[in-house]
């Protein structure tokens, strides 16, 4: 159980997230959506302890994250940002090895168990053939998979992803989202991600949290959240909603700016 309770975040005396609460159950995929500037990424960074919040609490399995050391948090939760950068000469396998450091003492070397986990992460992300390539030489989709492999080597229970499909073309977006779904399905990994694309959020999420101007507008299953009223009120767009029988998930067709 992962719980965000009434957190508020302030930048330069301005409230950007106000009294925000939501719960993520083990093994769920939860997407955070909302217009640009609504506070989605800020909320995720605060949940990951990358930025402070001045009110409320974030609890993982009943323990307040502020009471945990950075290493303790890293063993349970990992966040990947929108744009991740590695040194130009770093290989894929060296990047993935960084995921083992939360489990090591200072200057402790990798052992056979660590190397097995690194190879497992390569296999899970379909990157075994790329392990000796530099990260800089990879395509956008391959690079994103390499960073996800690094997160997997960390063996977290929760993976936080800030717009994982940003900067990717359509095919690579699909590739990364299918990998995320595979990790959730096969490993029971809990995923919380910020997404821009409403149809991607609808298709790949168990639950969706809608952020509007720093506040929670809605939270629920895709067929509860993805309504014409929500899209009009939050995005100022008119839309049609279609249900695909094979998926039982709403598909959104944006029509025009709402008047």
PDB file of C-alpha atoms in Angstrom:
ATOM      1  CA  UNK A   1       0.000   0.000   0.000  1.00  0.00           C
ATOM      2  CA  UNK A   2       1.328   3.404  -1.044  1.00  0.00           C
ATOM      3  CA  UNK A   3      -0.504   6.415   0.378  1.00  0.00           C
ATOM      4  CA  UNK A   4      -0.214  10.146  -0.313  1.00  0.00           C
ATOM      5  CA  UNK A   5      -2.110  12.015   2.381  1.00  0.00           C
ATOM      6  CA  UNK A   6      -2.965  15.718   2.143  1.00  0.00           C
ATOM      7  CA  UNK A   7       0.410  16.877   0.821  1.00  0.00           C
ATOM      8  CA  UNK A   8       1.002  20.500  -0.160  1.00  0.00           C
ATOM      9  CA  UNK A   9       4.010  21.801  -2.107  1.00  0.00           C
ATOM     10  CA  UNK A  10       5.223  25.383  -2.334  1.00  0.00           C
ATOM     11  CA  UNK A  11       7.654  27.056  -4.722  1.00  0.00           C
ATOM     12  CA  UNK A  12       8.857  30.553  -3.742  1.00  0.00           C
ATOM     13  CA  UNK A  13       5.876  31.079  -1.411  1.00  0.00           C
ATOM     14  CA  UNK A  14       3.432  29.980  -4.097  1.00  0.00           C
ATOM     15  CA  UNK A  15       1.311  26.887  -3.504  1.00  0.00           C
ATOM     16  CA  UNK A  16       1.616  24.587  -6.518  1.00  0.00           C
ATOM     17  CA  UNK A  17       0.036  21.450  -4.994  1.00  0.00           C
ATOM     18  CA  UNK A  18      -2.691  21.818  -2.394  1.00  0.00           C
ATOM     19  CA  UNK A  19      -4.007  19.180   0.022  1.00  0.00           C
ATOM     20  CA  UNK A  20      -3.479  16.297  -2.417  1.00  0.00           C
ATOM     21  CA  UNK A  21      -4.335  12.704  -1.472  1.00  0.00           C
ATOM     22  CA  UNK A  22      -4.473   9.400  -3.315  1.00  0.00           C
ATOM     23  CA  UNK A  23      -3.750   5.734  -2.670  1.00  0.00           C
ATOM     24  CA  UNK A  24      -2.007   3.165  -4.851  1.00  0.00           C
ATOM     25  CA  UNK A  25      -2.635  -0.497  -4.128  1.00  0.00           C
ATOM     26  CA  UNK A  26       0.080  -3.136  -4.643  1.00  0.00           C
ATOM     27  CA  UNK A  27       0.365  -4.298  -8.248  1.00  0.00           C
ATOM     28  CA  UNK A  28      -1.585  -1.395  -9.787  1.00  0.00           C
ATOM     29  CA  UNK A  29      -0.692   0.853 -12.683  1.00  0.00           C
ATOM     30  CA  UNK A  30      -1.768   4.397 -11.819  1.00  0.00           C
ATOM     31  CA  UNK A  31      -1.436   7.278 -14.263  1.00  0.00           C
ATOM     32  CA  UNK A  32      -1.389  10.946 -13.286  1.00  0.00           C
ATOM     33  CA  UNK A  33      -2.827  13.198 -15.978  1.00  0.00           C
ATOM     34  CA  UNK A  34      -3.669  16.882 -16.356  1.00  0.00           C
ATOM     35  CA  UNK A  35      -2.889  19.951 -18.477  1.00  0.00           C
ATOM     36  CA  UNK A  36       0.598  21.431 -18.764  1.00  0.00           C
ATOM     37  CA  UNK A  37       1.512  23.329 -15.623  1.00  0.00           C
ATOM     38  CA  UNK A  38      -1.100  21.599 -13.482  1.00  0.00           C
ATOM     39  CA  UNK A  39       1.518  20.095 -11.141  1.00  0.00           C
ATOM     40  CA  UNK A  40       1.719  16.459 -12.298  1.00  0.00           C
ATOM     41  CA  UNK A  41       5.501  16.150 -12.355  1.00  0.00           C
ATOM     42  CA  UNK A  42       5.867  18.246  -9.212  1.00  0.00           C
ATOM     43  CA  UNK A  43       3.552  15.864  -7.399  1.00  0.00           C
ATOM     44  CA  UNK A  44       5.523  12.818  -8.568  1.00  0.00           C
ATOM     45  CA  UNK A  45       8.864  14.379  -7.560  1.00  0.00           C
ATOM     46  CA  UNK A  46       7.536  15.098  -4.075  1.00  0.00           C
ATOM     47  CA  UNK A  47       6.255  11.529  -3.760  1.00  0.00           C
ATOM     48  CA  UNK A  48       9.755  10.314  -4.714  1.00  0.00           C
ATOM     49  CA  UNK A  49      11.356  12.673  -2.148  1.00  0.00           C
ATOM     50  CA  UNK A  50      13.171  14.587  -4.883  1.00  0.00           C
ATOM     51  CA  UNK A  51      11.568  17.839  -3.696  1.00  0.00           C
ATOM     52  CA  UNK A  52      10.114  18.706  -0.273  1.00  0.00           C
ATOM     53  CA  UNK A  53       6.492  19.123   0.705  1.00  0.00           C
ATOM     54  CA  UNK A  54       5.528  21.269   3.679  1.00  0.00           C
ATOM     55  CA  UNK A  55       2.295  19.568   4.735  1.00  0.00           C
ATOM     56  CA  UNK A  56       0.942  16.019   4.660  1.00  0.00           C
ATOM     57  CA  UNK A  57       2.687  12.669   4.435  1.00  0.00           C
ATOM     58  CA  UNK A  58       3.728   9.920   2.029  1.00  0.00           C
ATOM     59  CA  UNK A  59       3.669   6.393   3.418  1.00  0.00           C
ATOM     60  CA  UNK A  60       4.962   3.148   1.969  1.00  0.00           C
ATOM     61  CA  UNK A  61       3.625   0.003   3.590  1.00  0.00           C
ATOM     62  CA  UNK A  62       2.645   2.029   6.649  1.00  0.00           C
ATOM     63  CA  UNK A  63       6.032   3.765   7.089  1.00  0.00           C
ATOM     64  CA  UNK A  64       6.450   7.500   6.545  1.00  0.00           C
ATOM     65  CA  UNK A  65       9.045   8.061   3.813  1.00  0.00           C
ATOM     66  CA  UNK A  66      10.555  10.946   5.803  1.00  0.00           C
ATOM     67  CA  UNK A  67      11.504   8.437   8.491  1.00  0.00           C
ATOM     68  CA  UNK A  68      13.409   6.299   5.966  1.00  0.00           C
ATOM     69  CA  UNK A  69      16.979   6.802   4.791  1.00  0.00           C
ATOM     70  CA  UNK A  70      17.637   7.460   1.070  1.00  0.00           C
ATOM     71  CA  UNK A  71      19.011   3.922   0.725  1.00  0.00           C
ATOM     72  CA  UNK A  72      15.939   2.429   2.388  1.00  0.00           C
ATOM     73  CA  UNK A  73      13.701   4.360   0.012  1.00  0.00           C
ATOM     74  CA  UNK A  74      15.813   3.348  -3.008  1.00  0.00           C
ATOM     75  CA  UNK A  75      15.406  -0.322  -2.129  1.00  0.00           C
ATOM     76  CA  UNK A  76      11.640   0.019  -2.327  1.00  0.00           C
ATOM     77  CA  UNK A  77      11.027   2.764  -4.888  1.00  0.00           C
ATOM     78  CA  UNK A  78      12.747   4.173  -7.973  1.00  0.00           C
ATOM     79  CA  UNK A  79      11.897   7.227 -10.080  1.00  0.00           C
ATOM     80  CA  UNK A  80      12.926   7.933 -13.668  1.00  0.00           C
ATOM     81  CA  UNK A  81      12.671  11.513 -14.899  1.00  0.00           C
ATOM     82  CA  UNK A  82      11.471  12.788 -18.279  1.00  0.00           C
ATOM     83  CA  UNK A  83      14.964  13.033 -19.702  1.00  0.00           C
ATOM     84  CA  UNK A  84      17.777  10.911 -18.288  1.00  0.00           C
ATOM     85  CA  UNK A  85      21.418  11.421 -19.244  1.00  0.00           C
ATOM     86  CA  UNK A  86      24.440   9.182 -18.936  1.00  0.00           C
ATOM     87  CA  UNK A  87      28.129   9.936 -19.705  1.00  0.00           C
ATOM     88  CA  UNK A  88      28.839   9.573 -23.417  1.00  0.00           C
ATOM     89  CA  UNK A  89      31.129   6.564 -22.915  1.00  0.00           C
ATOM     90  CA  UNK A  90      28.906   4.658 -20.458  1.00  0.00           C
ATOM     91  CA  UNK A  91      27.774   1.254 -21.663  1.00  0.00           C
ATOM     92  CA  UNK A  92      24.329  -0.190 -21.116  1.00  0.00           C
ATOM     93  CA  UNK A  93      25.587  -2.817 -18.672  1.00  0.00           C
ATOM     94  CA  UNK A  94      27.483  -0.199 -16.647  1.00  0.00           C
ATOM     95  CA  UNK A  95      24.344   1.936 -16.420  1.00  0.00           C
ATOM     96  CA  UNK A  96      22.277  -1.013 -15.225  1.00  0.00           C
ATOM     97  CA  UNK A  97      24.927  -1.829 -12.609  1.00  0.00           C
ATOM     98  CA  UNK A  98      24.167   1.493 -10.911  1.00  0.00           C
ATOM     99  CA  UNK A  99      20.844   0.006  -9.902  1.00  0.00           C
ATOM    100  CA  UNK A 100      22.647  -2.313  -7.482  1.00  0.00           C
ATOM    101  CA  UNK A 101      24.314   0.434  -5.424  1.00  0.00           C
ATOM    102  CA  UNK A 102      21.413   0.966  -2.976  1.00  0.00           C
ATOM    103  CA  UNK A 103      22.024  -2.626  -1.916  1.00  0.00           C
ATOM    104  CA  UNK A 104      25.795  -2.247  -1.451  1.00  0.00           C
ATOM    105  CA  UNK A 105      27.967  -0.802   1.290  1.00  0.00           C
ATOM    106  CA  UNK A 106      30.317   2.071   0.499  1.00  0.00           C
ATOM    107  CA  UNK A 107      32.965   0.849  -1.992  1.00  0.00           C
ATOM    108  CA  UNK A 108      31.598  -2.710  -1.856  1.00  0.00           C
ATOM    109  CA  UNK A 109      32.102  -4.482  -5.180  1.00  0.00           C
ATOM    110  CA  UNK A 110      29.460  -6.259  -7.211  1.00  0.00           C
ATOM    111  CA  UNK A 111      29.164  -9.954  -6.475  1.00  0.00           C
ATOM    112  CA  UNK A 112      27.748 -12.900  -8.405  1.00  0.00           C
ATOM    113  CA  UNK A 113      24.209 -12.204  -7.188  1.00  0.00           C
ATOM    114  CA  UNK A 114      24.455  -8.602  -8.437  1.00  0.00           C
ATOM    115  CA  UNK A 115      25.703  -9.765 -11.817  1.00  0.00           C
ATOM    116  CA  UNK A 116      22.854 -12.259 -12.079  1.00  0.00           C
ATOM    117  CA  UNK A 117      20.338  -9.503 -11.349  1.00  0.00           C
ATOM    118  CA  UNK A 118      21.946  -7.246 -13.963  1.00  0.00           C
ATOM    119  CA  UNK A 119      21.681 -10.004 -16.585  1.00  0.00           C
ATOM    120  CA  UNK A 120      18.074 -10.608 -15.531  1.00  0.00           C
ATOM    121  CA  UNK A 121      17.302  -6.881 -16.001  1.00  0.00           C
ATOM    122  CA  UNK A 122      18.890  -6.995 -19.466  1.00  0.00           C
ATOM    123  CA  UNK A 123      16.738  -9.978 -20.408  1.00  0.00           C
ATOM    124  CA  UNK A 124      13.553  -8.444 -19.003  1.00  0.00           C
ATOM    125  CA  UNK A 125      14.023  -5.298 -21.079  1.00  0.00           C
ATOM    126  CA  UNK A 126      15.202  -7.217 -24.168  1.00  0.00           C
ATOM    127  CA  UNK A 127      18.608  -5.508 -24.141  1.00  0.00           C
ATOM    128  CA  UNK A 128      21.017  -8.450 -23.787  1.00  0.00           C
ATOM    129  CA  UNK A 129      22.369  -7.898 -27.296  1.00  0.00           C
ATOM    130  CA  UNK A 130      22.955  -4.212 -26.495  1.00  0.00           C
ATOM    131  CA  UNK A 131      24.808  -4.584 -23.194  1.00  0.00           C
ATOM    132  CA  UNK A 132      28.193  -3.466 -24.547  1.00  0.00           C
ATOM    133  CA  UNK A 133      26.791  -0.574 -26.577  1.00  0.00           C
ATOM    134  CA  UNK A 134      27.094   2.943 -25.194  1.00  0.00           C
ATOM    135  CA  UNK A 135      23.847   4.423 -23.942  1.00  0.00           C
ATOM    136  CA  UNK A 136      24.470   7.453 -26.182  1.00  0.00           C
ATOM    137  CA  UNK A 137      24.376   5.231 -29.286  1.00  0.00           C
ATOM    138  CA  UNK A 138      20.887   3.850 -28.571  1.00  0.00           C
ATOM    139  CA  UNK A 139      17.635   4.973 -30.138  1.00  0.00           C
ATOM    140  CA  UNK A 140      15.119   6.791 -27.963  1.00  0.00           C
ATOM    141  CA  UNK A 141      13.120   3.662 -27.181  1.00  0.00           C
ATOM    142  CA  UNK A 142      16.238   1.583 -26.518  1.00  0.00           C
ATOM    143  CA  UNK A 143      17.635   4.248 -24.221  1.00  0.00           C
ATOM    144  CA  UNK A 144      14.406   4.424 -22.231  1.00  0.00           C
ATOM    145  CA  UNK A 145      14.467   0.638 -21.874  1.00  0.00           C
ATOM    146  CA  UNK A 146      18.061   0.847 -20.601  1.00  0.00           C
ATOM    147  CA  UNK A 147      17.048   3.279 -17.868  1.00  0.00           C
ATOM    148  CA  UNK A 148      14.108   1.067 -16.947  1.00  0.00           C
ATOM    149  CA  UNK A 149      16.545  -1.866 -16.761  1.00  0.00           C
ATOM    150  CA  UNK A 150      18.688   0.166 -14.340  1.00  0.00           C
ATOM    151  CA  UNK A 151      15.572   0.711 -12.224  1.00  0.00           C
ATOM    152  CA  UNK A 152      14.761  -3.012 -12.362  1.00  0.00           C
ATOM    153  CA  UNK A 153      18.251  -3.904 -11.143  1.00  0.00           C
ATOM    154  CA  UNK A 154      17.430  -1.808  -8.098  1.00  0.00           C
ATOM    155  CA  UNK A 155      14.624  -4.325  -7.417  1.00  0.00           C
ATOM    156  CA  UNK A 156      12.064  -1.728  -6.284  1.00  0.00           C
ATOM    157  CA  UNK A 157       8.489  -2.557  -5.390  1.00  0.00           C
ATOM    158  CA  UNK A 158       7.302   0.733  -6.908  1.00  0.00           C
ATOM    159  CA  UNK A 159       8.464   2.339 -10.156  1.00  0.00           C
ATOM    160  CA  UNK A 160       7.715   6.041 -10.664  1.00  0.00           C
ATOM    161  CA  UNK A 161       7.916   7.315 -14.253  1.00  0.00           C
ATOM    162  CA  UNK A 162       7.692  10.982 -15.231  1.00  0.00           C
ATOM    163  CA  UNK A 163       6.343  11.103 -18.796  1.00  0.00           C
ATOM    164  CA  UNK A 164       8.173   7.956 -19.995  1.00  0.00           C
ATOM    165  CA  UNK A 165       7.018   8.433 -23.600  1.00  0.00           C
ATOM    166  CA  UNK A 166       8.190  12.051 -23.970  1.00  0.00           C
ATOM    167  CA  UNK A 167      10.568  12.588 -26.931  1.00  0.00           C
ATOM    168  CA  UNK A 168       9.692   9.164 -28.390  1.00  0.00           C
ATOM    169  CA  UNK A 169       8.001   8.469 -31.716  1.00  0.00           C
ATOM    170  CA  UNK A 170       4.765   6.478 -31.774  1.00  0.00           C
ATOM    171  CA  UNK A 171       6.334   3.039 -32.195  1.00  0.00           C
ATOM    172  CA  UNK A 172       8.802   3.601 -29.354  1.00  0.00           C
ATOM    173  CA  UNK A 173       6.032   4.956 -27.136  1.00  0.00           C
ATOM    174  CA  UNK A 174       4.132   1.731 -27.708  1.00  0.00           C
ATOM    175  CA  UNK A 175       7.273  -0.342 -27.066  1.00  0.00           C
ATOM    176  CA  UNK A 176       7.961   1.348 -23.710  1.00  0.00           C
ATOM    177  CA  UNK A 177       4.348   1.188 -22.505  1.00  0.00           C
ATOM    178  CA  UNK A 178       4.093  -2.485 -23.424  1.00  0.00           C
ATOM    179  CA  UNK A 179       7.275  -3.133 -21.451  1.00  0.00           C
ATOM    180  CA  UNK A 180       5.789  -1.305 -18.455  1.00  0.00           C
ATOM    181  CA  UNK A 181       2.646  -3.408 -18.687  1.00  0.00           C
ATOM    182  CA  UNK A 182       4.730  -6.587 -18.988  1.00  0.00           C
ATOM    183  CA  UNK A 183       6.694  -5.706 -15.826  1.00  0.00           C
ATOM    184  CA  UNK A 184       3.460  -5.022 -13.984  1.00  0.00           C
ATOM    185  CA  UNK A 185       1.809  -8.225 -15.181  1.00  0.00           C
ATOM    186  CA  UNK A 186       4.741 -10.619 -14.827  1.00  0.00           C
ATOM    187  CA  UNK A 187       6.409  -9.192 -11.709  1.00  0.00           C
ATOM    188  CA  UNK A 188       3.510  -7.542  -9.917  1.00  0.00           C
ATOM    189  CA  UNK A 189       5.458  -4.277  -9.912  1.00  0.00           C
ATOM    190  CA  UNK A 190       3.450  -1.219  -8.876  1.00  0.00           C
ATOM    191  CA  UNK A 191       3.722   1.582 -11.439  1.00  0.00           C
ATOM    192  CA  UNK A 192       2.875   5.265 -10.969  1.00  0.00           C
ATOM    193  CA  UNK A 193       3.459   7.369 -14.076  1.00  0.00           C
ATOM    194  CA  UNK A 194       2.741  10.824 -15.435  1.00  0.00           C
ATOM    195  CA  UNK A 195       1.275  10.710 -18.950  1.00  0.00           C
ATOM    196  CA  UNK A 196       0.117  13.354 -21.407  1.00  0.00           C
ATOM    197  CA  UNK A 197      -1.726  11.129 -23.855  1.00  0.00           C
ATOM    198  CA  UNK A 198      -5.258  10.448 -22.612  1.00  0.00           C
ATOM    199  CA  UNK A 199      -5.687   7.280 -24.657  1.00  0.00           C
ATOM    200  CA  UNK A 200      -2.414   5.846 -23.382  1.00  0.00           C
ATOM    201  CA  UNK A 201      -3.510   6.583 -19.808  1.00  0.00           C
ATOM    202  CA  UNK A 202      -6.887   4.968 -20.457  1.00  0.00           C
ATOM    203  CA  UNK A 203      -5.437   1.848 -22.076  1.00  0.00           C
ATOM    204  CA  UNK A 204      -2.582   1.110 -19.702  1.00  0.00           C
ATOM    205  CA  UNK A 205      -3.931   2.185 -16.298  1.00  0.00           C
ATOM    206  CA  UNK A 206      -5.903   0.482 -13.566  1.00  0.00           C
ATOM    207  CA  UNK A 207      -6.642   3.867 -12.014  1.00  0.00           C
ATOM    208  CA  UNK A 208      -6.155   7.469 -13.079  1.00  0.00           C
ATOM    209  CA  UNK A 209      -5.529  10.587 -10.980  1.00  0.00           C
ATOM    210  CA  UNK A 210      -6.492  13.899 -12.594  1.00  0.00           C
ATOM    211  CA  UNK A 211      -4.614  17.041 -11.527  1.00  0.00           C
ATOM    212  CA  UNK A 212      -6.076  20.476 -12.220  1.00  0.00           C
ATOM    213  CA  UNK A 213      -4.320  23.656 -11.078  1.00  0.00           C
ATOM    214  CA  UNK A 214      -2.518  21.826  -8.288  1.00  0.00           C
ATOM    215  CA  UNK A 215      -5.568  20.056  -6.901  1.00  0.00           C
ATOM    216  CA  UNK A 216      -7.093  16.620  -7.336  1.00  0.00           C
ATOM    217  CA  UNK A 217      -9.976  16.877  -9.784  1.00  0.00           C
ATOM    218  CA  UNK A 218     -10.831  13.179 -10.057  1.00  0.00           C
ATOM    219  CA  UNK A 219      -9.508   9.745  -9.177  1.00  0.00           C
ATOM    220  CA  UNK A 220     -10.844   6.389 -10.328  1.00  0.00           C
ATOM    221  CA  UNK A 221     -10.891   3.723 -13.016  1.00  0.00           C
ATOM    222  CA  UNK A 222     -10.532   4.827 -16.650  1.00  0.00           C
ATOM    223  CA  UNK A 223     -14.245   4.386 -17.409  1.00  0.00           C
ATOM    224  CA  UNK A 224     -15.080   6.549 -14.380  1.00  0.00           C
ATOM    225  CA  UNK A 225     -12.554   9.291 -15.109  1.00  0.00           C
ATOM    226  CA  UNK A 226     -12.449   9.517 -18.906  1.00  0.00           C
ATOM    227  CA  UNK A 227     -15.721  11.339 -19.530  1.00  0.00           C
ATOM    228  CA  UNK A 228     -16.692  14.160 -21.827  1.00  0.00           C
ATOM    229  CA  UNK A 229     -17.437  16.314 -18.774  1.00  0.00           C
ATOM    230  CA  UNK A 230     -13.947  15.786 -17.315  1.00  0.00           C
ATOM    231  CA  UNK A 231     -12.248  16.538 -20.626  1.00  0.00           C
ATOM    232  CA  UNK A 232     -14.318  19.688 -21.087  1.00  0.00           C
ATOM    233  CA  UNK A 233     -13.749  20.954 -17.552  1.00  0.00           C
ATOM    234  CA  UNK A 234     -10.071  20.045 -17.194  1.00  0.00           C
ATOM    235  CA  UNK A 235      -8.741  20.307 -20.756  1.00  0.00           C
ATOM    236  CA  UNK A 236     -11.281  22.739 -22.233  1.00  0.00           C
ATOM    237  CA  UNK A 237     -11.890  20.367 -25.124  1.00  0.00           C
ATOM    238  CA  UNK A 238     -14.994  18.719 -26.540  1.00  0.00           C
ATOM    239  CA  UNK A 239     -14.599  14.994 -27.121  1.00  0.00           C
ATOM    240  CA  UNK A 240     -16.364  11.797 -28.050  1.00  0.00           C
ATOM    241  CA  UNK A 241     -15.846   8.638 -25.988  1.00  0.00           C
ATOM    242  CA  UNK A 242     -15.854   5.229 -27.677  1.00  0.00           C
ATOM    243  CA  UNK A 243     -15.668   1.834 -25.965  1.00  0.00           C
ATOM    244  CA  UNK A 244     -13.775  -0.992 -27.627  1.00  0.00           C
ATOM    245  CA  UNK A 245     -15.399  -4.266 -26.561  1.00  0.00           C
ATOM    246  CA  UNK A 246     -12.142  -6.227 -26.583  1.00  0.00           C
ATOM    247  CA  UNK A 247     -10.478  -3.751 -24.196  1.00  0.00           C
ATOM    248  CA  UNK A 248     -13.371  -2.429 -22.100  1.00  0.00           C
ATOM    249  CA  UNK A 249     -11.472   0.838 -21.882  1.00  0.00           C
ATOM    250  CA  UNK A 250     -12.677   4.204 -23.151  1.00  0.00           C
ATOM    251  CA  UNK A 251     -11.056   5.618 -26.265  1.00  0.00           C
ATOM    252  CA  UNK A 252     -11.062   9.401 -26.512  1.00  0.00           C
ATOM    253  CA  UNK A 253     -11.533  11.340 -29.730  1.00  0.00           C
ATOM    254  CA  UNK A 254     -10.818  15.045 -29.245  1.00  0.00           C
ATOM    255  CA  UNK A 255     -13.040  17.224 -31.412  1.00  0.00           C
ATOM    256  CA  UNK A 256     -12.501  20.928 -30.804  1.00  0.00           C
ATOM    257  CA  UNK A 257     -11.848  23.542 -28.160  1.00  0.00           C
ATOM    258  CA  UNK A 258     -14.839  23.811 -25.818  1.00  0.00           C
ATOM    259  CA  UNK A 259     -16.794  27.031 -25.977  1.00  0.00           C
TER     260      UNK A 259
END
